[in-house]
Structures are given as C-alpha cells and as structure tokens.
Coordinates of C-alpha atoms in Angstrom, one line a residue:
Chain A
X1 CA 0.0 0.0 0.0
X2 CA 1.3 3.5 -0.8
X3 CA 0.4 6.2 1.7
X4 CA 0.5 10.0 1.5
X5 CA 1.1 11.9 4.7
X6 CA 0.2 15.6 5.1
X7 CA 3.2 17.5 6.6
X8 CA 2.6 20.2 9.1
X9 CA 5.4 22.7 8.9
X10 CA 6.4 26.3 9.3
X11 CA 8.3 26.4 6.0
X12 CA 11.6 25.6 7.6
X13 CA 11.0 22.7 9.9
X14 CA 8.5 19.8 10.3
X15 CA 6.2 19.8 13.2
X16 CA 6.1 16.8 15.6
X17 CA 2.5 15.9 14.7
X18 CA 3.8 14.8 11.3
X19 CA 6.4 12.4 12.9
X20 CA 3.6 10.6 14.8
X21 CA 1.6 10.3 11.6
X22 CA 4.5 8.9 9.7
X23 CA 4.7 6.1 12.2
X24 CA 1.0 5.2 11.7
X25 CA 1.5 5.4 7.9
X26 CA 4.5 3.1 8.0
X27 CA 2.3 0.4 9.5
X28 CA 0.3 0.5 6.2
X29 CA 3.0 0.6 3.6
X30 CA 5.3 2.9 1.7
X31 CA 5.4 6.4 3.1
X32 CA 5.2 9.5 0.8
X33 CA 4.9 13.0 2.2
X34 CA 3.2 16.1 0.9
X35 CA 4.7 19.4 1.8
X36 CA 2.3 22.1 0.6
X37 CA 3.0 25.8 1.2
X38 CA 4.7 28.9 -0.1
X39 CA 8.5 29.0 0.1
X40 CA 8.6 25.7 1.8
X41 CA 11.7 24.1 0.2
X42 CA 13.6 24.0 3.6
X43 CA 10.6 22.1 5.1
X44 CA 10.6 19.7 2.2
X45 CA 14.3 19.0 2.8
X46 CA 13.7 18.5 6.5
X47 CA 10.8 16.1 5.6
X48 CA 13.1 14.1 3.3
X49 CA 15.4 13.4 6.2
X50 CA 12.6 11.7 8.3
X51 CA 13.4 8.0 8.7
X52 CA 11.4 5.6 6.6
X53 CA 10.1 8.1 4.0
X54 CA 10.3 7.1 0.4
X55 CA 9.3 10.3 -1.4
X56 CA 8.4 13.9 -0.7
X57 CA 6.0 15.7 -2.9
X58 CA 6.4 19.5 -2.8
X59 CA 3.7 21.9 -3.9
X60 CA 5.1 25.4 -3.6
X61 CA 2.4 27.9 -4.5
X62 CA 1.1 31.0 -2.8
X63 CA -2.4 29.4 -2.8
X64 CA -1.2 26.7 -0.4
X65 CA 0.5 29.1 2.1
X66 CA -2.2 28.9 4.8
X67 CA -3.5 25.4 4.0
X68 CA -6.9 26.6 3.0
X69 CA -9.0 23.4 2.6
X70 CA -10.6 24.7 -0.6
X71 CA -7.2 24.9 -2.3
X72 CA -5.3 22.0 -0.8
X73 CA -8.0 19.3 -0.8
X74 CA -8.1 19.1 -4.7
X75 CA -4.3 18.9 -4.8
X76 CA -4.4 15.9 -2.3
X77 CA -7.3 14.3 -4.2
X78 CA -5.3 14.5 -7.4
X79 CA -2.2 12.9 -5.7
X80 CA -4.5 10.2 -4.4
X81 CA -4.7 8.9 -7.9
X82 CA -1.3 7.3 -7.1
X83 CA -1.8 6.5 -3.4
X84 CA -4.0 4.1 -1.5
X85 CA -4.2 6.0 1.8
X86 CA -4.1 9.6 2.9
X87 CA -3.1 10.3 6.5
X88 CA -3.1 13.6 8.3
X89 CA -2.4 14.4 12.0
X90 CA -5.7 15.1 13.9
X91 CA -4.7 18.7 14.4
X92 CA -7.1 21.5 13.5
X93 CA -5.5 21.6 10.0
X94 CA -5.8 17.9 9.5
X95 CA -9.4 17.9 10.7
X96 CA -10.2 20.8 8.4
X97 CA -8.7 19.3 5.3
X98 CA -9.0 15.5 5.5
X99 CA -12.8 15.2 5.4
X100 CA -12.9 17.5 2.4
X101 CA -10.5 15.1 0.6
X102 CA -12.5 12.1 1.7
X103 CA -15.7 13.5 0.2
X104 CA -13.9 14.4 -3.1
X105 CA -12.8 10.8 -3.3
X106 CA -16.3 9.6 -2.2
X107 CA -14.9 7.6 0.8
X108 CA -15.7 7.7 4.5
X109 CA -12.9 9.1 6.7
X110 CA -11.6 7.3 9.8
X111 CA -11.1 10.1 12.4
X112 CA -8.5 10.2 15.1
X113 CA -7.3 6.6 14.9
X114 CA -5.5 5.1 18.0
X115 CA -4.1 2.0 16.3
X116 CA -3.7 0.2 13.0
X117 CA -5.1 -3.3 13.4
X118 CA -4.9 -4.4 9.8
X119 CA -4.8 -3.1 6.3
X120 CA -8.3 -1.6 6.6
X121 CA -9.0 -2.0 10.3
X122 CA -8.4 0.6 12.9
X123 CA -9.4 1.6 16.4
X124 CA -10.8 5.0 17.3
X125 CA -12.4 6.6 20.3
X126 CA -16.1 7.4 20.4
X127 CA -18.3 9.1 23.0
X128 CA -15.5 11.3 24.3
X129 CA -13.2 8.4 24.7
X130 CA -15.6 6.4 26.8
X131 CA -15.7 3.7 24.2
X132 CA -13.2 2.4 21.7
X133 CA -14.6 1.2 18.3
X134 CA -12.8 -1.2 16.0
X135 CA -13.8 -0.3 12.5
X136 CA -13.1 -1.8 9.1
X137 CA -13.3 0.3 5.9
X138 CA -14.9 -1.1 2.8
X139 CA -13.7 1.9 0.7
X140 CA -11.1 1.5 -2.1
X141 CA -9.0 4.3 -0.7
X142 CA -8.4 5.3 2.9
X143 CA -8.6 8.8 4.4
X144 CA -7.4 8.9 8.0
X145 CA -6.6 11.4 10.7
X146 CA -4.2 10.2 13.4
X147 CA -4.2 10.9 17.1
X148 CA -0.6 11.9 17.6
X149 CA -0.3 10.7 21.3
X150 CA -1.2 7.2 20.2
X151 CA 1.8 6.7 18.0
X152 CA 5.5 7.1 18.7
X153 CA 7.4 9.8 16.8
X154 CA 9.3 8.6 13.7
X155 CA 13.0 9.6 13.8
X156 CA 13.4 13.1 12.3
X157 CA 16.8 12.2 10.9
X158 CA 18.2 9.2 9.0
X159 CA 16.1 9.2 5.8
X160 CA 17.1 10.4 2.4
X161 CA 13.9 10.6 0.4
X162 CA 13.7 11.9 -3.1
X163 CA 12.0 15.3 -3.5
X164 CA 9.6 15.8 -6.4
X165 CA 7.7 18.9 -7.3
X166 CA 4.0 18.8 -8.0
X167 CA 2.0 21.6 -9.5
X168 CA -1.6 21.4 -8.3
X169 CA -4.4 23.6 -9.5
X170 CA -3.6 26.5 -7.1
X171 CA -6.3 28.9 -5.9
X172 CA -9.9 27.6 -6.1
X173 CA -11.1 31.2 -5.7
X174 CA -13.5 30.4 -2.9
X175 CA -11.7 31.6 0.2
X176 CA -8.9 33.8 1.4
X177 CA -6.7 34.1 4.5
X178 CA -7.3 37.4 6.4
X179 CA -5.0 37.0 9.4
X180 CA -4.1 35.1 12.5
X181 CA -3.8 35.9 16.1
X182 CA -1.5 33.3 17.6
X183 CA -1.1 33.0 21.3
X184 CA 2.5 33.8 22.3
X185 CA 4.1 31.3 24.6
X186 CA 7.6 30.5 25.6
X187 CA 6.5 27.4 27.3
X188 CA 6.5 24.0 25.6
X189 CA 3.6 23.4 23.2
X190 CA 0.7 21.7 25.0
X191 CA 0.2 18.7 22.6
X192 CA 3.9 17.7 22.7
X193 CA 4.9 18.6 26.3
X194 CA 6.3 16.0 28.6
X195 CA 4.8 17.6 31.6
X196 CA 1.6 19.6 31.8
X197 CA 0.2 21.6 34.7
X198 CA -3.5 22.3 34.2
X199 CA -5.8 24.6 36.2
X200 CA -9.5 24.6 36.7
X201 CA -12.3 26.8 37.9
X202 CA -11.0 26.7 41.5
X203 CA -8.3 29.2 40.5
X204 CA -10.8 32.0 40.9
X205 CA -9.5 34.6 38.3
X206 CA -6.8 35.1 35.7
X207 CA -4.4 36.8 38.2
X208 CA -4.7 33.9 40.7
X209 CA -4.3 31.4 37.8
X210 CA -1.1 33.1 36.7
X211 CA 0.3 33.5 40.2
X212 CA -0.5 29.9 41.2
X213 CA -0.1 27.7 38.1
X214 CA 2.7 29.5 36.1
X215 CA 5.5 29.3 38.8
X216 CA 4.8 25.6 39.2
X217 CA 4.8 25.0 35.5
X218 CA 8.1 27.0 35.1
X219 CA 9.8 25.0 37.8
X220 CA 8.9 21.8 36.0
X221 CA 9.5 23.1 32.5
X222 CA 5.9 22.2 31.9
X223 CA 3.2 23.4 29.4
X224 CA 0.1 25.1 30.9
X225 CA -3.3 23.7 30.3
X226 CA -6.8 24.5 31.6
X227 CA -10.3 23.0 31.9
X228 CA -13.2 24.4 30.0
X229 CA -14.5 26.1 33.1
X230 CA -11.2 28.1 33.5
X231 CA -11.3 29.1 29.8
X232 CA -15.0 30.0 29.9
X233 CA -14.4 32.1 33.0
X234 CA -11.7 34.0 31.1
X235 CA -8.7 32.9 33.2
X236 CA -6.7 31.8 30.2
X237 CA -7.1 31.9 26.4
X238 CA -9.1 29.1 24.8
X239 CA -6.1 27.4 23.1
X240 CA -5.1 26.2 26.7
X241 CA -8.2 24.0 26.9
X242 CA -7.7 20.3 27.4
X243 CA -10.6 18.1 26.7
X244 CA -13.1 16.6 24.2
X245 CA -13.5 20.0 22.5
X246 CA -10.0 21.3 23.2
X247 CA -6.7 19.6 22.9
X248 CA -6.1 15.9 23.5
X249 CA -2.8 15.4 25.4
X250 CA -0.9 12.4 26.7
X251 CA 2.2 13.7 28.5
X252 CA 4.4 11.7 30.9
X253 CA 3.0 13.7 33.8
X254 CA -0.3 15.6 33.9
X255 CA -0.9 17.7 37.0
X256 CA -4.5 18.7 37.5
X257 CA -5.0 21.6 39.9
X258 CA -8.5 22.5 41.1
X259 CA -10.0 20.4 38.3
X260 CA -13.0 18.3 39.3
X261 CA -12.6 15.8 36.4
X262 CA -15.7 16.1 34.2
X263 CA -15.9 13.4 31.5
X264 CA -15.3 16.1 28.8
X265 CA -12.0 17.0 30.5
X266 CA -10.9 13.5 31.1
X267 CA -11.5 12.8 27.4
X268 CA -8.5 15.1 26.7
X269 CA -6.0 13.8 29.2
X270 CA -6.8 10.3 30.5
X271 CA -4.1 8.7 28.4
X272 CA -1.4 10.6 30.3
X273 CA 1.2 8.3 31.7
X274 CA 0.9 9.6 35.3
X275 CA -1.9 11.8 36.5
X276 CA -1.5 13.9 39.6
X277 CA -4.5 15.6 41.1
X278 CA -4.5 18.4 43.7
X279 CA -8.1 19.1 44.9
X280 CA -9.7 19.9 48.2
X281 CA -12.7 17.8 47.4
X282 CA -11.8 14.2 48.2
X283 CA -14.8 13.0 46.2
X284 CA -13.9 14.8 43.0
X285 CA -14.0 12.4 40.0
X286 CA -10.5 13.4 39.1
X287 CA -9.2 11.1 41.9
X288 CA -10.7 8.1 40.2
X289 CA -8.2 8.4 37.4
X290 CA -5.3 10.0 39.3
X291 CA -2.3 7.9 40.0
X292 CA -1.3 10.3 42.8
X293 CA -3.8 12.4 44.6
X294 CA -3.3 15.1 47.2
X295 CA -6.4 16.3 49.0
X296 CA -5.5 19.9 50.0
X297 CA -6.4 23.5 49.4
X298 CA -4.5 24.4 46.2
X299 CA -3.8 27.9 47.4
X300 CA -1.5 26.6 50.2
X301 CA -0.4 23.3 48.6
X302 CA 0.7 24.6 45.2
X303 CA 2.9 27.4 46.4
X304 CA 4.4 25.0 49.0
X305 CA 5.0 22.5 46.2
X306 CA 6.6 25.1 44.0
X307 CA 8.8 26.2 46.8
X308 CA 10.0 22.7 47.6
X309 CA 10.9 21.7 44.0
Chain B
X1 CA -30.9 34.8 2.8
X2 CA -31.9 31.4 4.1
X3 CA -29.9 29.5 6.6
X4 CA -29.9 25.7 6.9
X5 CA -29.0 24.2 10.3
X6 CA -28.5 20.5 10.5
X7 CA -29.0 19.2 14.1
X8 CA -28.3 15.7 15.5
X9 CA -30.1 13.8 18.3
X10 CA -27.3 12.4 20.5
X11 CA -26.8 11.0 24.0
X12 CA -27.0 13.9 26.6
X13 CA -23.5 15.1 27.2
X14 CA -23.8 14.7 31.0
X15 CA -24.5 11.0 30.7
X16 CA -21.7 8.6 31.0
X17 CA -22.0 6.1 28.1
X18 CA -21.9 2.4 28.9
X19 CA -20.6 -0.1 26.5
X20 CA -22.9 -3.1 25.9
X21 CA -21.6 -6.4 27.3
X22 CA -21.7 -8.0 23.9
X23 CA -19.4 -5.4 22.4
X24 CA -21.8 -4.3 19.6
X25 CA -22.1 -0.7 20.7
X26 CA -23.0 1.8 23.4
X27 CA -26.2 1.1 25.3
X28 CA -28.7 3.9 24.3
X29 CA -31.8 2.2 25.8
X30 CA -33.5 4.4 28.3
X31 CA -30.7 7.0 28.1
X32 CA -31.4 10.7 28.1
X33 CA -31.0 12.1 24.6
X34 CA -30.6 15.8 23.6
X35 CA -29.5 18.0 20.8
X36 CA -25.8 17.8 20.1
X37 CA -24.3 20.8 22.0
X38 CA -22.4 22.1 19.0
X39 CA -25.7 22.1 17.1
X40 CA -27.4 24.2 19.7
X41 CA -24.7 26.7 19.1
X42 CA -25.3 26.5 15.3
X43 CA -29.1 27.1 15.8
X44 CA -28.3 30.1 18.1
X45 CA -25.9 31.6 15.6
X46 CA -28.5 31.3 12.8
X47 CA -31.1 33.0 15.0
X48 CA -28.7 35.8 15.9
X49 CA -28.0 36.4 12.2
X50 CA -31.7 36.5 11.5
X51 CA -32.2 38.9 14.4
X52 CA -29.5 41.1 12.9
X53 CA -31.6 41.3 9.7
X54 CA -29.2 39.3 7.6
X55 CA -31.4 36.3 7.1
X56 CA -35.1 35.8 6.5
X57 CA -35.6 32.1 7.2
X58 CA -34.0 29.3 9.3
X59 CA -34.6 25.7 8.3
X60 CA -33.6 23.0 10.8
X61 CA -32.9 19.6 9.4
X62 CA -32.1 16.3 11.1
X63 CA -31.3 12.8 9.9
X64 CA -32.3 10.2 12.4
X65 CA -35.1 8.2 14.0
X66 CA -38.7 9.4 14.5
X67 CA -37.7 10.7 17.9
X68 CA -35.3 13.2 16.3
X69 CA -38.6 15.2 15.8
X70 CA -38.1 16.2 19.5
X71 CA -34.7 17.6 18.6
X72 CA -36.2 19.6 15.6
X73 CA -39.0 20.9 17.9
X74 CA -36.3 22.2 20.2
X75 CA -34.7 24.0 17.3
X76 CA -38.1 25.4 16.3
X77 CA -38.7 26.5 19.9
X78 CA -35.3 28.3 20.0
X79 CA -36.3 30.2 16.8
X80 CA -36.0 28.2 13.7
X81 CA -38.9 28.7 11.2
X82 CA -39.5 25.2 9.9
X83 CA -38.0 21.7 10.0
X84 CA -37.2 18.7 7.9
X85 CA -36.7 15.2 9.3
X86 CA -35.1 12.6 7.1
X87 CA -36.3 9.6 9.0
X88 CA -34.3 6.4 9.3
X89 CA -33.5 4.0 12.1
X90 CA -30.1 3.1 10.6
X91 CA -27.0 4.8 11.9
X92 CA -26.0 7.2 9.1
X93 CA -22.3 8.0 8.5
X94 CA -21.1 11.6 7.9
X95 CA -20.6 11.0 4.2
X96 CA -24.2 9.9 3.7
X97 CA -25.5 12.8 5.9
X98 CA -23.4 15.2 3.7
X99 CA -25.0 13.7 0.6
X100 CA -28.5 14.1 2.0
X101 CA -27.7 17.6 3.0
X102 CA -26.4 18.4 -0.5
X103 CA -29.7 17.3 -1.9
X104 CA -31.6 19.5 0.6
X105 CA -29.3 22.5 -0.3
X106 CA -30.1 22.0 -3.9
X107 CA -33.8 22.3 -3.0
X108 CA -33.6 25.1 -0.4
X109 CA -30.7 27.2 -1.8
X110 CA -29.5 28.5 1.6
X111 CA -26.8 31.2 1.7
X112 CA -25.3 29.6 4.7
X113 CA -25.3 26.1 6.2
X114 CA -24.3 26.2 9.9
X115 CA -23.4 22.8 11.5
X116 CA -21.8 21.9 14.8
X117 CA -18.1 21.0 14.5
X118 CA -18.6 17.5 15.7
X119 CA -21.3 15.2 17.2
X120 CA -20.4 14.1 20.7
X121 CA -21.4 10.5 19.9
X122 CA -19.2 9.5 17.0
X123 CA -16.7 12.4 17.5
X124 CA -16.1 12.3 13.7
X125 CA -15.8 16.1 12.9
X126 CA -16.4 15.5 9.2
X127 CA -20.0 16.3 8.0
X128 CA -19.5 20.1 7.4
X129 CA -16.3 19.7 5.6
X130 CA -17.7 16.8 3.4
X131 CA -20.8 18.9 2.6
X132 CA -18.6 21.8 1.5
X133 CA -16.6 19.5 -0.7
X134 CA -19.7 17.9 -2.3
X135 CA -21.1 21.4 -3.0
X136 CA -17.8 22.9 -4.1
X137 CA -18.3 25.7 -1.6
X138 CA -15.9 27.2 0.9
X139 CA -15.8 26.1 4.5
X140 CA -15.3 28.0 7.8
X141 CA -14.7 25.3 10.4
X142 CA -14.4 25.6 14.2
X143 CA -15.9 29.1 14.0
X144 CA -15.7 31.4 17.1
X145 CA -17.0 34.4 15.1
X146 CA -19.1 34.8 12.0
X147 CA -19.5 38.1 10.3
X148 CA -21.6 38.4 7.1
X149 CA -20.7 41.3 4.8
X150 CA -22.5 41.4 1.5
X151 CA -21.6 38.4 -0.6
X152 CA -18.9 37.3 1.8
X153 CA -18.6 35.9 5.3
X154 CA -15.6 36.4 7.6
X155 CA -15.1 33.4 9.9
X156 CA -12.7 33.5 12.8
X157 CA -11.6 30.0 13.4
X158 CA -10.2 28.3 16.5
X159 CA -6.9 26.7 15.4
X160 CA -4.3 24.9 17.5
X161 CA -2.1 28.0 18.0
X162 CA -4.8 30.5 18.5
X163 CA -7.3 32.1 16.1
X164 CA -7.3 32.5 12.4
X165 CA -9.7 34.5 10.2
X166 CA -10.7 33.5 6.7
X167 CA -13.0 35.3 4.2
X168 CA -15.4 33.0 2.3
X169 CA -17.6 33.8 -0.7
X170 CA -21.2 33.0 -0.1
X171 CA -22.9 30.5 -0.2
X172 CA -20.6 28.9 2.4
X173 CA -20.5 26.2 5.1
X174 CA -19.7 27.1 8.7
X175 CA -19.1 24.7 11.6
X176 CA -19.4 26.0 15.1
X177 CA -17.0 25.8 18.0
X178 CA -17.9 26.1 21.6
X179 CA -17.1 29.7 22.1
X180 CA -19.1 31.1 19.1
X181 CA -22.1 31.9 21.4
X182 CA -24.1 30.9 24.5
X183 CA -27.3 29.2 23.2
X184 CA -30.6 30.5 24.5
X185 CA -33.2 28.4 26.4
X186 CA -36.5 27.9 24.7
X187 CA -39.3 29.6 26.7
X188 CA -42.5 27.7 27.5
X189 CA -44.6 29.9 25.2
X190 CA -42.1 29.3 22.4
X191 CA -42.1 25.6 23.0
X192 CA -45.9 25.7 22.6
X193 CA -45.7 27.8 19.4
X194 CA -43.0 25.4 18.1
X195 CA -45.6 22.6 18.1
X196 CA -47.5 24.5 15.3
X197 CA -44.5 25.2 13.1
X198 CA -44.2 23.0 9.9
X199 CA -42.1 19.8 10.1
X200 CA -41.8 17.7 7.0
X201 CA -40.9 14.1 7.2
X202 CA -39.0 12.5 4.4
X203 CA -36.6 9.6 3.7
X204 CA -33.2 9.3 2.2
X205 CA -34.7 7.5 -0.7
X206 CA -36.8 10.7 -1.5
X207 CA -33.5 12.3 -2.3
X208 CA -32.0 9.3 -4.0
X209 CA -29.2 8.9 -1.5
X210 CA -27.6 5.6 -0.7
X211 CA -27.0 5.5 3.0
X212 CA -25.3 2.1 3.2
X213 CA -22.4 2.4 5.6
X214 CA -18.8 2.3 4.3
X215 CA -17.3 1.5 7.7
X216 CA -18.1 -1.7 9.6
X217 CA -17.9 -1.6 13.3
X218 CA -16.3 -4.9 14.3
X219 CA -16.3 -4.2 18.1
X220 CA -16.9 -1.6 20.7
X221 CA -15.0 -1.9 23.9
X222 CA -14.4 -0.2 27.2
X223 CA -11.2 2.0 27.2
X224 CA -8.4 0.5 29.2
X225 CA -9.1 1.1 32.9
X226 CA -6.5 3.0 34.8
X227 CA -5.2 1.2 37.9
X228 CA -6.1 2.6 41.2
X229 CA -3.9 5.4 42.4
X230 CA -2.7 6.4 45.8
X231 CA -3.4 9.5 47.9
X232 CA -0.4 11.1 49.4
X233 CA -0.6 12.8 52.8
X234 CA 1.2 16.1 52.2
X235 CA 3.2 18.2 49.8
X236 CA 6.5 16.5 50.9
X237 CA 5.2 13.1 49.8
X238 CA 4.1 14.7 46.5
X239 CA 7.5 16.2 46.0
X240 CA 9.0 12.7 46.6
X241 CA 6.7 11.2 44.0
X242 CA 7.6 13.9 41.4
X243 CA 11.3 13.1 42.1
X244 CA 10.6 9.4 41.7
X245 CA 9.0 10.2 38.3
X246 CA 12.0 12.1 37.3
X247 CA 10.2 15.4 36.6
X248 CA 11.5 17.4 39.5

C-alpha cells in the first residue's frame, strides 16, 4: 500500500505531529509525504530526512500558504490517484482538510485513529473516549486522521527521500486568508509537552491562575493547560483548553490543579502516563483516574510544592 | 438569505455512556437524549444572524429516528422557522449525511449552512467539511466568530495555536466551535408555538441517496481502565513522588 502523509510545517521545519503520523502510515506501507506551502523548500528538505520516508512531494504555491482546505483538498485528491491512503495528523489543520479530501474521493474518513489493526482495520475513540470502536473500511482508498499521542514519533533524521515537485491547480477562488492571532508562549507546546500543569475553575481569576499555576509550570518546565471552566471564565485563552472539544494530550505527567474531572475534560488527558491531582474535594471524580492524589487546598499546597521543588 | 441548520439527536452530554456487554455498541436504551451541544450553538448563531436582519428564514434539518422530531422541535422553539426530518432507524455516516444535506441544499438554496463542528457520539468532525466538498463551496470550520458582509462571510476559526480569520464567498458552510455563542433556552410559550411550526418528514430515498455504511464496526469496547492510584498525605510526599517520576 502506498500512503500519502500531510506534513505540518512552518516552511523551515516539520512539526512533531507529522512524525507521529509517519509512524502510523509506515504500518500500512510505503510512506510518501506532501509538503504544501509557499517558500517551503527547507521544510521539504527536512521532511526528506525523516526516517522511513520514500518520497516527498512538494507543492510550492502562494495558494497553499495557509493550508486553506478549498485549495489543498483538490491537490491531495489529485495525488491520491497514485496513493492508497491519505493520513493527516488530527490537528485543526488535519481535521479541516482531510474530510474535504474524503468527500472528493467519495470515501468515509476514519477520524482520530488510535491503532492500526490491519490493512483496513483501525481503532478509534467514540463518546468522548468512553468507548473504543474497532472499524473496518470497505472503501477503495483510505482517508485517516491520526491521534498523535497514540503513536511514537518517527526519527526526524536518517532518511534520504527523493523530492519531487507537484503543480496542483492552485487557488480555487472560494476563500482567502485574512489574518491570524496566535497566542504567544515561551513554554512547551501543549500537545507535545512531557509535563503539563493544568488549572480549573477553582483558580478564581486570571491573576490567581497566573500566580499559582505558572510558577509551578516553570519550575517543572511544563506546558500550561486548563479546563473548559477556566477558559469560559476567562482565566486563560481558549487554546489552553484540554478536553473533548479542546486539545487531546498524553504527557508523561499531567498535574490537574483545582479540576473536578468532568468526562469532557478526562477525554482530553486520561491517556497521560501519570496523572497527579490536587483538589480539596476528596470525592472529586479526578481522583478516580489520578495515580497520585493530594487532598488539599490548592492555594496553600501549590505554592508550597513550587517552593520545595 | 436562508440559513440551513443540521442538528443531531445524541446522548446527553452529561450521561456517562456504557458499552454493551456483547461489544456491539453503546447502550442507548432508556438513556437521556438531547440536541448535540455544538448544534445548539449552530441554531443560536442562525437566530442571531436573522435577528440582525441578515437572514429571513431558518430551516432546521435532522437525519435520524422518528424521535429526532423532538430535537427539531427544540430548534423550532429556539427560533428556527421550519424543519425537515429525514427519517431512518439506521446509523447514518457523515458521508451519507453530507450527501442528503447536499440534496436539501439543492432544493432550499441556503446562503449559509451552519453545522456543529462534531457530534459528541461518533466524534467524527467530518460532516460540514464533506458537505462543503460535495457542493464545491468554501468552509469555515471551528468558528468562534461569524461576520456576514454582503456576498462574503468572515469566519474567525479556533486553530491549534490561537485564532485565524478567513474570508469566504457565499454561499458557504460554517461549523461551530464552543465559544461562538451561548445558546438560549426555549421559553415555555415558544415551546408551545413550536408545536405548530411546519415539520416535513422525508426519507433518504426521497433524495435518491444511498446511506449504506462504508465502515463496519467490528467491536466496541471499554477503554483501558487506569489502575487505582494512591493518595499522598502532604506536599512533601508529593515532591518525593515527582522526584521518583524524574520530573523534579
């Protein structure tokens, strides 16, 4: 089977989400990559060095700069004439583009796969991760999004794939990019962090959140996350949200501070290797999934913890 | 302009789903069902656009069992003008739903189709994108702001690193994210009035759409259970644990 993997990049380097997806693709067969963008040659060269990659297709065109689904989906659909499966990481870009590709190919997509069980058989979470479905596709071609945390990263170095230019139809004339407002953060990225410190509604307000959570996160070199309640209350921007409708994370250590553990939040973090919960309510559902729990008032416990690290 | 709002009847988001012992699926017998939360946001947004004088009519549509009429009545009570139910007892995959919606779009000619970004049962996050592809129309997914300006709509999207704004030519497809709005509750008088609003019942066959599934569910199982953890007595014990884990 020949697979085509969507590469997330910043024109110079390849993002980690791609490396996880390459591992999933390699389980299906020969791995080809697609680097679409504008001025993305350096990213294509980086992609060609990923271990296990046979070929890198590069589509360098101003129309592909912001990965607008209207422009890139036809390009991918065209390349799928020579591939059997298209895989994209289940990031917001992958989720935006892949179903459009699937419909153009008249196939059903497999969203957010957790494992490859066979050539056409995969597992995926349903009901906010409260059930795992094993599904088999009957379509001639596969379109898949991959949950990054479920697959190891492929080695970023060691490969020497051939790079081939592809043209594509360019701008479909339906949409245009206006601008982006990206949250600035010097901390590790949430979805790839080894350690995450997450705060919930109990943090009271944004000043308290910052004063309590950030020093602990900085001590541990951790990324900062939040529950929906903390986001809705305006303590932190919404891209901090961990959960069914936010980001799905699986760090080595997840520290939940003042988070009760609603099922929608657990959906985003219960695959973490070790979960630590600090909550003053000893009956909080978070303690049912926590490996280590501390029943304490976070306003005294967290500063004490930060001080002792 | 007319707005089409597809809504789905799903398990209530507060219910903890239970996997059936025989592994064939999730037990939905006697479980509280509600409108998919993202679809409530879609209905609310359509109503706000109408209230702002930028739309004349809101048509709610659902593909599902006869009971999905309740979900459509909820949309009507919130403020939708009329409803269409495509009745089926089968589980219909996003691709088939998108094909049915495409046929309805051909009949109704809406300027906007607003869907939820994903249904909380199958967690697919596909239908809106697929519909946009089938129609050859632009898509504004994961919308946190929708601004109609003449023959275009500006959609601010929630992306991994923050927010991104795209401009789409109308007609367009928009899928809602959680923070687009706070859906209103239907008042009792509006619930009563909604009972008199038109609700057409049709079938997929009326639109000539084949809804045979492409994916076969071989098994549904419980996620791996985490082993029971320990509670530590104080912060010192927690520090020791963190050192043991190698993160401190």
